[in-house]
PDB file of C-alpha atoms in Angstrom:
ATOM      1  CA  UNK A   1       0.000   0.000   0.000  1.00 47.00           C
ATOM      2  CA  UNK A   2       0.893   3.261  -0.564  1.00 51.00           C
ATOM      3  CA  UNK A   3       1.650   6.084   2.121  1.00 50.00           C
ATOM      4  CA  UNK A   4      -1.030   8.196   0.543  1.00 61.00           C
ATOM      5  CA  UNK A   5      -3.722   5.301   1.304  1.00 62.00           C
ATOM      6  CA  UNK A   6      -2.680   4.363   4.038  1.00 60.00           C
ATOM      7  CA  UNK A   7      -0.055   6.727   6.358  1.00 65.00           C
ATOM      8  CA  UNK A   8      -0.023   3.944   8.819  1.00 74.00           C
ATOM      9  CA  UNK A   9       1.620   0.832   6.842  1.00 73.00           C
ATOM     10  CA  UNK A  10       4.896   1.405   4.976  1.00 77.00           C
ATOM     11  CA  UNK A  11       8.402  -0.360   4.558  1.00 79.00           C
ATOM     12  CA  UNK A  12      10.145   0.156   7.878  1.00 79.00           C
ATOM     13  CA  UNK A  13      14.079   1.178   6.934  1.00 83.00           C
ATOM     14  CA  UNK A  14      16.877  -1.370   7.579  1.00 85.00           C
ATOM     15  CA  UNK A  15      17.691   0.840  11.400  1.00 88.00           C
ATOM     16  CA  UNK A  16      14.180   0.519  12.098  1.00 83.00           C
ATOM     17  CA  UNK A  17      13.967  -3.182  11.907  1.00 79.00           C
ATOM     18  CA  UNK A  18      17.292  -3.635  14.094  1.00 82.00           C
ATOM     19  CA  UNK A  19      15.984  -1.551  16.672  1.00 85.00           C
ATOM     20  CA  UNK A  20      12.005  -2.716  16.425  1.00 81.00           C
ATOM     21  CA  UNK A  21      11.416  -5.503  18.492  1.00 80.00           C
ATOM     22  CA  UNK A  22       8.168  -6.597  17.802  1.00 75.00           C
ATOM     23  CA  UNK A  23       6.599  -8.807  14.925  1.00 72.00           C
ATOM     24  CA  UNK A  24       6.989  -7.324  11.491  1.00 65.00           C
ATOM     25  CA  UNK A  25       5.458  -7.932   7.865  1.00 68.00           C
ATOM     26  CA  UNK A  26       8.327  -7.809   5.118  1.00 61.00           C
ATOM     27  CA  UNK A  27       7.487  -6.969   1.570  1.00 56.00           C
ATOM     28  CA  UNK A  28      10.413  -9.184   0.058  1.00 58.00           C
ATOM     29  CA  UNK A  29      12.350 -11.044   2.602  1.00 56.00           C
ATOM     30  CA  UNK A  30      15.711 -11.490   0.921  1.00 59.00           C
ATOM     31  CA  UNK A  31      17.714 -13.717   4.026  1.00 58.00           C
ATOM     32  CA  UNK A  32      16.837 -16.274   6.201  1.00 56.00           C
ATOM     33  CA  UNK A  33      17.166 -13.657   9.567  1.00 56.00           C
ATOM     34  CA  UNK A  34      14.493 -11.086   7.570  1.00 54.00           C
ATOM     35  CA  UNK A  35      12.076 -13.770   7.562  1.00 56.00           C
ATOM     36  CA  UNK A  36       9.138 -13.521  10.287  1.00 55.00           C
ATOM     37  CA  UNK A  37       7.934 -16.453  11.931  1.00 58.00           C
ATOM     38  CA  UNK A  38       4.728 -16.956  13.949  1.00 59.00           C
ATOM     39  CA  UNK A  39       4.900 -18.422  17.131  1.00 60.00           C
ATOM     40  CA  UNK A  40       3.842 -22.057  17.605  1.00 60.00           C
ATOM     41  CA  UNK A  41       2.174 -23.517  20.412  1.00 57.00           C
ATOM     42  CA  UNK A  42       4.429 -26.752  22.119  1.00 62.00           C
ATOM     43  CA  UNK A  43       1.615 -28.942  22.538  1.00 65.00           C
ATOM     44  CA  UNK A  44       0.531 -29.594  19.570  1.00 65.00           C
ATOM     45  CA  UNK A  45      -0.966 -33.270  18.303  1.00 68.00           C
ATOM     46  CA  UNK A  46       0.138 -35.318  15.735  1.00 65.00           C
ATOM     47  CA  UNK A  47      -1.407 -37.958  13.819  1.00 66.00           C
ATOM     48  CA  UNK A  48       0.471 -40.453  12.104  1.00 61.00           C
ATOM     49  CA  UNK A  49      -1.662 -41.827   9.032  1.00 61.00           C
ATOM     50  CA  UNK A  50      -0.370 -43.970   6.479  1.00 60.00           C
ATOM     51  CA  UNK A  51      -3.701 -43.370   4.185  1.00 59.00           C
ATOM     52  CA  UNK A  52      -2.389 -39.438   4.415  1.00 56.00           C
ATOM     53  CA  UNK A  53       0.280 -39.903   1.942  1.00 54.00           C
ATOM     54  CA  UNK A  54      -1.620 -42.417  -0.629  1.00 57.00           C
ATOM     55  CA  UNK A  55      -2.410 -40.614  -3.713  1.00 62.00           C
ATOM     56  CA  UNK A  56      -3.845 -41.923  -6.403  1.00 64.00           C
ATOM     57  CA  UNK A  57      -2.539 -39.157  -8.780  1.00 71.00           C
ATOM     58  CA  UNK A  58       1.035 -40.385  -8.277  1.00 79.00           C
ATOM     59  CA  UNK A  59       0.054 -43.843  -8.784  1.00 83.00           C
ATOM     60  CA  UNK A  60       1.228 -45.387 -12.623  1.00 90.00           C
ATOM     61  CA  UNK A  61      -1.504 -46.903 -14.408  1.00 91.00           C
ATOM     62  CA  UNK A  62       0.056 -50.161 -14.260  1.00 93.00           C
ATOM     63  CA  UNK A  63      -0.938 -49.606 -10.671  1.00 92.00           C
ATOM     64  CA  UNK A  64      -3.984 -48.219 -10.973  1.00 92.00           C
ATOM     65  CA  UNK A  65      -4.936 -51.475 -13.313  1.00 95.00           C
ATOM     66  CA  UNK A  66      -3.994 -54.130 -10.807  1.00 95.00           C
ATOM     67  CA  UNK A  67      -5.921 -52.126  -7.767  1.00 94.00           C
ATOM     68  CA  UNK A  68      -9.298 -52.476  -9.993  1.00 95.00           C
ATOM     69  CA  UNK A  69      -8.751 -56.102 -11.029  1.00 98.00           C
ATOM     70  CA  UNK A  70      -7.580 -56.584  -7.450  1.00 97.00           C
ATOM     71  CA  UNK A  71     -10.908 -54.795  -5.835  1.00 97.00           C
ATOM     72  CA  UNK A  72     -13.204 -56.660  -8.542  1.00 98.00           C
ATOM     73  CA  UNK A  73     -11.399 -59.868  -8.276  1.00 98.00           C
ATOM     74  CA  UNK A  74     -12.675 -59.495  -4.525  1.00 98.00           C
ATOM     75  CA  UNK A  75     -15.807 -58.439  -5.594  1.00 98.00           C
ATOM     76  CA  UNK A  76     -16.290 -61.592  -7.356  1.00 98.00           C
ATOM     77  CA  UNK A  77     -15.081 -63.977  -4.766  1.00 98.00           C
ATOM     78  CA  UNK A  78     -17.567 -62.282  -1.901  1.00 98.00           C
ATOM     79  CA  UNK A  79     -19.681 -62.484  -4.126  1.00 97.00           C
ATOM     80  CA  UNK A  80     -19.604 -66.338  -5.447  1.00 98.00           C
ATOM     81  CA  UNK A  81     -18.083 -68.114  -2.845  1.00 98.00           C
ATOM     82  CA  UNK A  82     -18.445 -66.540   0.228  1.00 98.00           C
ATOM     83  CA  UNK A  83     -21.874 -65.862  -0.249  1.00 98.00           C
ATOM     84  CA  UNK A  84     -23.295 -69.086  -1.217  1.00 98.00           C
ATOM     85  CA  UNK A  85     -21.637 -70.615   1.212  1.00 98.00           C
ATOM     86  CA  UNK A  86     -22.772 -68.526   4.243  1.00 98.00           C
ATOM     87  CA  UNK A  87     -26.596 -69.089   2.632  1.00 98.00           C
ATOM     88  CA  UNK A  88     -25.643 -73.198   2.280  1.00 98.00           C
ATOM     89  CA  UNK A  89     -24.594 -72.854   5.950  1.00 98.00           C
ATOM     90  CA  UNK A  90     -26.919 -70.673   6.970  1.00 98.00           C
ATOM     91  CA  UNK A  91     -29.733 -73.231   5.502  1.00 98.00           C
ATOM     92  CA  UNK A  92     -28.335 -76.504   6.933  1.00 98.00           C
ATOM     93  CA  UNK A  93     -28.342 -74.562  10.405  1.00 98.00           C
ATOM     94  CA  UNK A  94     -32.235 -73.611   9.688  1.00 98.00           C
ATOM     95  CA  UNK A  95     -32.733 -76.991   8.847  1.00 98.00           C
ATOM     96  CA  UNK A  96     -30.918 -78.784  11.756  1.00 97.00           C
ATOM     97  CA  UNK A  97     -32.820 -76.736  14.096  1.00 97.00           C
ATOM     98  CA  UNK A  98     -36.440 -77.433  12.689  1.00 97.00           C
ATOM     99  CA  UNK A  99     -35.849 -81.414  12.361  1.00 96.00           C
ATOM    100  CA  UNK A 100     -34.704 -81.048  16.311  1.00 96.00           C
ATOM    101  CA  UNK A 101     -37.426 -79.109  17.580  1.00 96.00           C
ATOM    102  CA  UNK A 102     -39.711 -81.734  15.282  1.00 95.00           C
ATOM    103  CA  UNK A 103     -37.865 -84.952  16.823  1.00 95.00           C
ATOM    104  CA  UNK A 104     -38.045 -83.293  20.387  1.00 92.00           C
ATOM    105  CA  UNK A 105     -41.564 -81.812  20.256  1.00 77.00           C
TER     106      UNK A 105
END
C-alpha cells in the first residue's frame, strides 16, 4: 500500500527493523534472519496416518490397473463363494434346528 492510502503501513528502513522488536510484515524477505515467523504452540498433536500420503494421482496406471482387477477380483469372490456358502450354511443350520425341535416336540 501506498503512504497516501494508508499513512499507517509502509516499509520500515533497515535501522528501524534492528531496533524494532516486535513482529513485522516484510514486503520481500531477501535472508533467512528477515524472515518472520509466527509463534507455535508446544503442545501440539500429531497424527500419524499412512492413508495421508496415498495418492492416487502419483500412482502409474500399471498400478492403478492391478488395484481395480484386485478390488473386482474381490468383488467376485464375496460375491460367489463366500456368499453361497454362508446361505448353504446358513440353511443346513435352519434346517438342523427345525428337524430337532420336530424330533423333540
Amino acid at each position: 500500500m501506498d503512504e497516501e492510502k494508508d499513512p499507517q503501513v509502509r516499509v520500515m528502513s533497515r535501522q528501524e527493523k534492528e531496533e524494532y522488536q516486535g513482529v513485522t510484515i516484510d514486503e520481500n524477505p531477501d535472508t533467512e534472519e528477515e524472515r518472520v515467523e509466527t509463534p507455535r504452540s508446544r503442545s501440539r498433536i500429531y497424527v500419524h496416518s499412512s492413508f495421508g500420503n496415498t495418492s492416487l494421482g502419483r500412482m502409474g496406471w500399471g498400478t492403478k490397473l492391478l488395484l481395480v482387477v484386485g478390488g473386482a477380483a474381490l468383488l467376485a469372490f464375496l460375491f460367489f463363494v463366500a456368499l453361497p456358502v454362508l446361505l448353504l450354511v446358513v440353511g443346513a443350520a435352519a434346517a438342523v434346528w427345525l428337524i430337532m425341535r420336530l424330533i423333540s416336540g
